[in-house]
C-alpha cells in the first residue's frame, strides 16, 4: 500500500524503491496503461513493470517466470562492438543449459556488464556470434558465405550450444574436399621432376605410384620411403642411392635398373622382377636390402657384389648366375632358391637357411660354416 501523490514519475520512483526494480510503466487491474496520475482511483490495484507487456496473474496460468515477463523482454547485446537485439526467451529456451541461458535466465544473476547504451557487453566475435543467435531463433544453421565454420564451431563450444556443435561438425566434414588416393601418373611425376632443381632433395615419401610407368627415368637420390610402388614399371630406371626403405615394390618390374647404393631396408618386393640389375657401386657404397621381403623375386644375372641381404627373405627366389661375391647373407632365408651359377666367394652365409636351395654349376666352391641350416 502506497500513498499516491505528486506526478507519475514520483510514483514510479516510489515503486522502484519498494520493489527493488526499475519501474517504467503502471497498469490498472484490467491491464490499462496509466499515463496520468489523475486516472488512479482509491483502492485501485496497480501493476508496475520494467517495460514488459501486462499479464493478469488472476487469469493467466503460465509459469511464474513468464508471468513476470523475465523471458519475453527485449535485450540488446554488444558483442565485440556490434549490437544485436533479441528476446530473453531466445537466449534461454532453445539451449537452457548453455552459458547464454545461465547469463540471462535470471536478471543480473551474473552481474552482466552494460555499456553506456544499456547493452550487455560480450567480448566475443560478432561475425561468429550472428549464426549462433539465428540458430537460437529458428533452429536452423545458416552461415553466410565467407564465414569460417571453424570459427562458428569455436563460439558454439564456448557458449555451450551442444545441439549446434553437432550440426557444425557435420557441416565442416561435408565441406572438406574428398581425399584423392588415386596413383600418381608418369606424366604428373615427370612434370614434378622437371620443376624440381637438380640440387634439391626430392621427397616422395609415402606417395602412391601404384601401377605407374616410371621406366628409364632418372630417380637418383629420391626418397621413396614407405611409398607404394607396387606393380610399377621401373625397368632401366636409375635408382642410384634412392631410399626405398619400407616401400612396397611387390609385383614391380625393375629389370636392368641401376640400384647402386640403394636403400631397401624392410621393403616388400615379393614377386618382383629384378633381372640384370646392377647393385654394385664402384665407389664402394653397398646396397642395403637388410630385412627385405624378396619372396619369389627373379634376380637372375644381377650384379650384387657386397650387397647386404642380412635376415632378408629370399624364399623361392631365382638368383641364377648372380654375382654375390662378398655379400652378407647371414640369417637370410634362401629356402628353395635357385643359386646355380652364382659367385658366392667370400659371402657370409652364417645362420642362413638354404634348405632345398640349388647350388649347381657354381663359379666358385661354396664354403659354409657349421651354423648354416639345410644342405
Coordinates of C-alpha atoms in Angstrom, one line a residue:
X1 CA 0.0 0.0 0.0
X2 CA 1.4 3.3 -1.0
X3 CA 0.2 6.9 -0.9
X4 CA -0.2 8.4 -4.4
X5 CA 1.0 11.9 -4.7
X6 CA 2.9 14.2 -6.9
X7 CA 3.5 13.1 -10.5
X8 CA 3.6 9.7 -12.3
X9 CA 7.4 9.8 -12.2
X10 CA 7.2 10.2 -8.4
X11 CA 5.0 7.1 -8.2
X12 CA 7.4 5.1 -10.4
X13 CA 10.3 6.2 -8.2
X14 CA 8.5 5.1 -5.0
X15 CA 7.6 1.7 -6.7
X16 CA 11.1 1.2 -7.8
X17 CA 12.4 1.7 -4.2
X18 CA 9.7 -0.5 -2.7
X19 CA 10.0 -3.4 -5.1
X20 CA 13.7 -3.2 -6.0
X21 CA 13.1 -2.8 -9.7
X22 CA 13.4 -0.1 -12.3
X23 CA 9.7 0.6 -12.8
X24 CA 8.9 2.3 -16.1
X25 CA 5.1 1.6 -16.6
X26 CA 2.0 1.4 -14.5
X27 CA -1.2 -0.6 -15.3
X28 CA -4.6 -0.9 -13.7
X29 CA -6.2 -4.1 -12.7
X30 CA -7.6 -4.6 -16.2
X31 CA -4.3 -4.1 -18.0
X32 CA -4.9 -0.5 -19.0
X33 CA -1.8 1.6 -19.2
X34 CA -1.9 4.6 -16.9
X35 CA -0.2 7.7 -18.3
X36 CA -1.7 10.3 -15.9
X37 CA -1.7 10.0 -12.1
X38 CA -5.2 11.7 -12.1
X39 CA -6.6 8.4 -13.6
X40 CA -5.8 6.4 -10.4
X41 CA -8.8 5.8 -8.1
X42 CA -8.9 4.9 -4.4
X43 CA -8.4 1.2 -3.7
X44 CA -7.1 0.6 -7.2
X45 CA -4.7 -2.4 -7.5
X46 CA -1.8 -1.2 -9.7
X47 CA 0.8 -3.2 -11.5
X48 CA 4.2 -1.8 -12.3
X49 CA 6.8 -3.3 -14.6
X50 CA 10.1 -2.7 -16.2
X51 CA 8.7 -2.4 -19.7
X52 CA 7.3 -5.9 -20.4
X53 CA 3.6 -6.4 -21.5
X54 CA 0.9 -6.6 -18.9
X55 CA -0.1 -10.2 -17.7
X56 CA -3.0 -10.7 -15.4
X57 CA -1.9 -13.2 -12.7
X58 CA -5.5 -13.9 -11.8
X59 CA -6.4 -15.3 -15.3
X60 CA -3.1 -16.5 -16.7
X61 CA -1.9 -19.9 -15.6
X62 CA 1.6 -19.8 -17.1
X63 CA 4.7 -20.3 -15.0
X64 CA 5.9 -17.5 -12.7
X65 CA 8.9 -16.8 -14.9
X66 CA 6.7 -15.9 -17.8
X67 CA 4.2 -14.0 -15.7
X68 CA 6.8 -11.6 -14.6
X69 CA 7.9 -11.3 -18.2
X70 CA 11.6 -12.2 -17.5
X71 CA 11.8 -14.4 -20.6
X72 CA 9.9 -12.2 -23.0
X73 CA 11.5 -8.8 -22.5
X74 CA 13.8 -7.4 -25.2
X75 CA 17.6 -7.2 -24.7
X76 CA 20.4 -5.6 -26.6
X77 CA 23.8 -7.3 -26.7
X78 CA 27.1 -5.6 -27.5
X79 CA 29.2 -8.4 -29.0
X80 CA 32.6 -7.2 -29.9
X81 CA 31.3 -3.7 -30.7
X82 CA 28.3 -4.8 -32.8
X83 CA 24.8 -4.6 -31.4
X84 CA 22.2 -7.4 -31.5
X85 CA 18.6 -7.1 -30.3
X86 CA 16.8 -10.2 -29.2
X87 CA 14.4 -11.5 -26.5
X88 CA 15.5 -13.1 -23.3
X89 CA 13.5 -16.2 -24.3
X90 CA 15.6 -16.7 -27.4
X91 CA 18.7 -16.8 -25.4
X92 CA 17.2 -19.1 -22.7
X93 CA 14.6 -21.5 -24.2
X94 CA 16.5 -23.3 -27.1
X95 CA 19.5 -24.3 -25.0
X96 CA 18.6 -24.0 -21.3
X97 CA 21.9 -25.5 -20.2
X98 CA 24.1 -23.2 -22.3
X99 CA 26.2 -20.3 -21.0
X100 CA 23.9 -17.8 -22.6
X101 CA 20.9 -19.2 -20.9
X102 CA 22.7 -19.0 -17.5
X103 CA 23.8 -15.5 -18.2
X104 CA 20.3 -14.2 -19.0
X105 CA 17.9 -16.6 -17.3
X106 CA 17.8 -14.6 -14.1
X107 CA 18.2 -10.8 -14.2
X108 CA 21.6 -9.7 -13.1
X109 CA 22.4 -13.2 -11.8
X110 CA 25.8 -13.0 -13.4
X111 CA 26.2 -9.3 -12.9
X112 CA 26.4 -8.7 -16.6
X113 CA 28.2 -5.5 -17.5
X114 CA 26.4 -2.9 -19.7
X115 CA 27.7 -0.2 -21.9
X116 CA 26.6 3.5 -21.9
X117 CA 23.6 2.5 -24.0
X118 CA 22.5 -0.3 -21.6
X119 CA 23.6 -3.1 -24.0
X120 CA 25.1 -6.2 -22.3
X121 CA 28.8 -6.5 -23.1
X122 CA 30.0 -9.8 -24.5
X123 CA 33.7 -10.0 -25.6
X124 CA 33.4 -12.4 -28.5
X125 CA 33.5 -12.2 -32.3
X126 CA 30.3 -10.7 -33.7
X127 CA 30.9 -12.4 -37.1
X128 CA 30.7 -15.8 -35.5
X129 CA 28.1 -14.9 -32.9
X130 CA 25.4 -14.0 -35.6
X131 CA 24.9 -17.6 -36.9
X132 CA 24.6 -18.8 -33.3
X133 CA 21.9 -16.2 -32.4
X134 CA 20.0 -17.1 -35.6
X135 CA 20.2 -20.7 -34.7
X136 CA 18.7 -20.0 -31.3
X137 CA 15.9 -18.0 -33.0
X138 CA 14.7 -20.6 -35.6
X139 CA 16.8 -23.8 -35.0
X140 CA 18.4 -23.7 -38.5
X141 CA 22.2 -23.5 -39.1
X142 CA 22.6 -20.7 -41.7
X143 CA 26.1 -19.3 -42.3
X144 CA 26.8 -16.6 -44.8
X145 CA 29.5 -17.1 -47.5
X146 CA 33.0 -16.2 -46.4
X147 CA 32.4 -17.0 -42.7
X148 CA 34.7 -19.8 -41.4
X149 CA 32.7 -22.6 -40.0
X150 CA 35.6 -23.5 -37.6
X151 CA 35.2 -20.0 -36.0
X152 CA 31.4 -20.6 -35.5
X153 CA 32.2 -24.0 -34.1
X154 CA 34.6 -22.5 -31.6
X155 CA 32.0 -19.9 -30.5
X156 CA 29.3 -22.7 -30.2
X157 CA 31.7 -24.6 -27.9
X158 CA 32.4 -21.5 -25.8
X159 CA 28.7 -20.8 -25.3
X160 CA 27.9 -24.5 -24.8
X161 CA 25.3 -24.7 -27.6
X162 CA 25.6 -28.5 -27.8
X163 CA 23.0 -29.2 -30.5
X164 CA 24.6 -26.6 -32.8
X165 CA 28.1 -28.2 -32.2
X166 CA 26.8 -31.4 -33.8
X167 CA 25.4 -29.6 -36.8
X168 CA 28.6 -27.6 -37.3
X169 CA 30.9 -30.7 -37.1
X170 CA 28.8 -32.4 -39.8
X171 CA 28.8 -29.3 -42.0
X172 CA 32.6 -29.0 -41.7
X173 CA 33.1 -32.6 -42.5
X174 CA 30.9 -32.3 -45.6
X175 CA 32.7 -29.2 -46.8
X176 CA 36.1 -30.8 -46.8
X177 CA 37.2 -31.9 -50.3
X178 CA 37.3 -35.7 -50.8
X179 CA 40.8 -37.2 -50.3
X180 CA 42.4 -38.1 -53.6
X181 CA 44.0 -41.6 -53.2
X182 CA 44.5 -42.1 -57.0
X183 CA 48.0 -43.1 -58.0
X184 CA 50.4 -40.6 -59.5
X185 CA 50.8 -41.0 -63.2
X186 CA 54.0 -40.9 -65.2
X187 CA 53.0 -37.5 -66.8
X188 CA 52.4 -35.9 -63.4
X189 CA 55.6 -37.3 -61.9
X190 CA 57.7 -36.2 -64.9
X191 CA 56.2 -32.7 -64.6
X192 CA 57.2 -32.8 -60.9
X193 CA 60.7 -33.9 -61.7
X194 CA 61.2 -31.1 -64.3
X195 CA 60.0 -28.4 -61.9
X196 CA 62.5 -29.5 -59.1
X197 CA 66.0 -28.1 -59.1
X198 CA 68.6 -30.8 -59.6
X199 CA 70.3 -30.0 -56.3
X200 CA 67.1 -30.2 -54.3
X201 CA 66.2 -33.2 -52.3
X202 CA 63.1 -34.8 -53.8
X203 CA 60.9 -36.3 -51.2
X204 CA 58.2 -38.8 -52.4
X205 CA 57.8 -40.4 -49.0
X206 CA 54.5 -42.3 -48.7
X207 CA 53.2 -41.3 -52.1
X208 CA 51.1 -43.7 -54.2
X209 CA 52.7 -44.7 -57.6
X210 CA 50.9 -48.0 -57.9
X211 CA 50.9 -49.3 -61.4
X212 CA 52.8 -46.2 -62.8
X213 CA 55.2 -46.4 -65.7
X214 CA 58.5 -44.9 -64.3
X215 CA 60.8 -46.8 -66.7
X216 CA 64.1 -45.3 -67.9
X217 CA 63.6 -42.2 -65.6
X218 CA 66.5 -40.6 -63.6
X219 CA 65.4 -41.3 -60.0
X220 CA 68.7 -40.9 -58.3
X221 CA 68.7 -40.0 -54.5
X222 CA 64.9 -39.6 -54.4
X223 CA 63.3 -40.5 -51.1
X224 CA 60.6 -43.2 -51.8
X225 CA 60.4 -44.3 -48.1
X226 CA 57.1 -46.1 -47.4
X227 CA 55.9 -45.2 -50.9
X228 CA 53.5 -47.5 -52.8
X229 CA 55.4 -48.7 -55.9
X230 CA 53.5 -51.9 -56.3
X231 CA 53.2 -53.2 -59.9
X232 CA 55.3 -50.3 -61.2
X233 CA 57.4 -50.4 -64.3
X234 CA 60.9 -49.3 -63.2
X235 CA 62.8 -51.2 -65.9
X236 CA 66.1 -49.4 -66.8
X237 CA 65.4 -46.7 -64.2
X238 CA 68.3 -45.1 -62.4
X239 CA 67.6 -45.6 -58.7
X240 CA 71.2 -45.0 -57.6
X241 CA 71.3 -44.2 -53.9
X242 CA 67.5 -43.9 -53.8
X243 CA 65.8 -44.5 -50.5
X244 CA 63.2 -47.4 -50.8
X245 CA 63.1 -48.2 -47.1
X246 CA 59.8 -50.0 -46.3
X247 CA 58.5 -49.2 -49.8
X248 CA 56.0 -51.6 -51.4
X249 CA 57.6 -52.9 -54.7
X250 CA 55.5 -56.1 -54.8
X251 CA 54.9 -57.3 -58.4
X252 CA 57.0 -54.4 -59.9
X253 CA 59.4 -54.7 -62.8
X254 CA 62.9 -53.4 -62.2
X255 CA 64.8 -55.3 -64.9
X256 CA 68.2 -53.8 -65.8
X257 CA 67.6 -51.0 -63.2
X258 CA 70.6 -49.2 -61.7
X259 CA 70.4 -49.9 -58.0
X260 CA 73.9 -48.8 -56.9
X261 CA 73.9 -48.0 -53.2
X262 CA 70.1 -48.3 -53.0
X263 CA 68.5 -48.5 -49.5
X264 CA 65.7 -51.1 -49.4
X265 CA 65.6 -52.0 -45.7
X266 CA 62.5 -53.9 -44.8
X267 CA 61.0 -53.2 -48.2
X268 CA 58.4 -55.5 -49.8
X269 CA 59.4 -56.7 -53.2
X270 CA 57.6 -60.0 -53.2
X271 CA 57.1 -61.4 -56.7
X272 CA 59.1 -58.5 -58.3
X273 CA 61.4 -58.9 -61.3
X274 CA 65.0 -57.6 -60.9
X275 CA 66.7 -59.4 -63.7
X276 CA 70.0 -58.0 -64.8
X277 CA 70.1 -55.2 -62.1
X278 CA 73.3 -53.6 -61.0
X279 CA 73.7 -53.2 -57.2
X280 CA 77.5 -52.9 -57.4
X281 CA 78.9 -49.4 -56.8
X282 CA 82.5 -48.9 -58.0
X283 CA 82.9 -46.3 -55.2
X284 CA 82.4 -49.0 -52.6
X285 CA 78.9 -47.9 -51.4
X286 CA 77.0 -51.1 -50.8
X287 CA 73.3 -51.6 -51.5
X288 CA 71.4 -52.4 -48.3
X289 CA 68.4 -54.8 -48.5
X290 CA 68.5 -55.9 -44.9
X291 CA 65.3 -57.4 -43.7
X292 CA 63.6 -57.1 -47.2
X293 CA 60.8 -59.4 -48.3
X294 CA 62.1 -60.8 -51.6
X295 CA 60.0 -63.9 -51.8
X296 CA 59.8 -65.3 -55.3
X297 CA 61.8 -62.5 -56.9
X298 CA 63.6 -63.0 -60.1
X299 CA 67.1 -61.5 -59.8
X300 CA 68.8 -63.6 -62.5
X301 CA 72.1 -62.2 -63.8
X302 CA 72.2 -59.3 -61.3
X303 CA 75.5 -57.8 -60.1
X304 CA 75.3 -57.8 -56.3
X305 CA 78.9 -57.7 -55.1
X306 CA 79.0 -56.8 -51.4
X307 CA 75.2 -56.5 -51.1
X308 CA 73.7 -56.6 -47.7
X309 CA 70.9 -59.2 -47.6
X310 CA 71.1 -59.9 -43.9
X311 CA 67.9 -61.6 -42.5
X312 CA 66.2 -60.9 -45.8
X313 CA 63.6 -63.4 -47.1
X314 CA 64.5 -64.9 -50.5
X315 CA 62.4 -68.0 -50.3
X316 CA 61.7 -69.4 -53.8
X317 CA 63.8 -66.6 -55.4
X318 CA 65.7 -67.0 -58.7
X319 CA 69.3 -65.9 -58.2
X320 CA 70.8 -67.8 -61.1
X321 CA 74.1 -66.5 -62.4
X322 CA 74.2 -63.7 -59.9
X323 CA 77.4 -62.1 -58.6
X324 CA 77.1 -62.3 -54.8
X325 CA 80.8 -62.1 -54.1
X326 CA 81.4 -60.7 -50.6
X327 CA 77.6 -60.5 -50.0
X328 CA 76.2 -60.6 -46.5
X329 CA 73.6 -63.4 -46.3
X330 CA 73.8 -64.0 -42.6
X331 CA 70.4 -65.2 -41.3
X332 CA 68.9 -65.0 -44.8
X333 CA 66.1 -67.3 -45.8
X334 CA 67.3 -69.0 -49.0
X335 CA 64.9 -71.9 -48.9
X336 CA 64.3 -73.3 -52.4
X337 CA 66.4 -70.6 -54.0
X338 CA 68.0 -71.2 -57.4
X339 CA 71.6 -70.2 -56.8
X340 CA 73.1 -72.1 -59.7
X341 CA 75.9 -70.4 -61.4
X342 CA 76.3 -67.8 -58.6
X343 CA 79.6 -66.4 -57.5
X344 CA 79.4 -66.7 -53.6
X345 CA 83.1 -66.2 -53.0
X346 CA 83.7 -64.6 -49.6
X347 CA 79.9 -64.4 -49.0
X348 CA 78.8 -64.6 -45.4
X349 CA 76.2 -67.4 -45.1
X350 CA 76.3 -67.8 -41.3
X351 CA 72.9 -68.8 -39.9
X352 CA 71.2 -68.7 -43.3
X353 CA 68.5 -71.2 -44.3
X354 CA 69.5 -73.0 -47.5
X355 CA 67.0 -75.8 -47.3
X356 CA 66.2 -77.1 -50.8
X357 CA 68.4 -74.4 -52.4
X358 CA 70.1 -75.2 -55.7
X359 CA 73.9 -74.6 -55.9
X360 CA 74.7 -76.5 -59.2
X361 CA 77.3 -75.2 -61.5
X362 CA 78.6 -72.6 -59.1
X363 CA 81.6 -70.5 -60.3
X364 CA 83.5 -70.9 -57.0
X365 CA 83.4 -73.6 -54.3
X366 CA 81.0 -72.9 -51.5
X367 CA 82.4 -73.0 -48.0
X368 CA 79.7 -72.7 -45.4
X369 CA 80.1 -72.7 -41.6
X370 CA 78.5 -75.3 -39.4
X371 CA 75.7 -72.9 -38.4
X372 CA 74.2 -72.9 -41.9
X373 CA 70.9 -74.8 -41.9
X374 CA 70.0 -77.3 -44.6
X375 CA 72.1 -78.7 -47.3

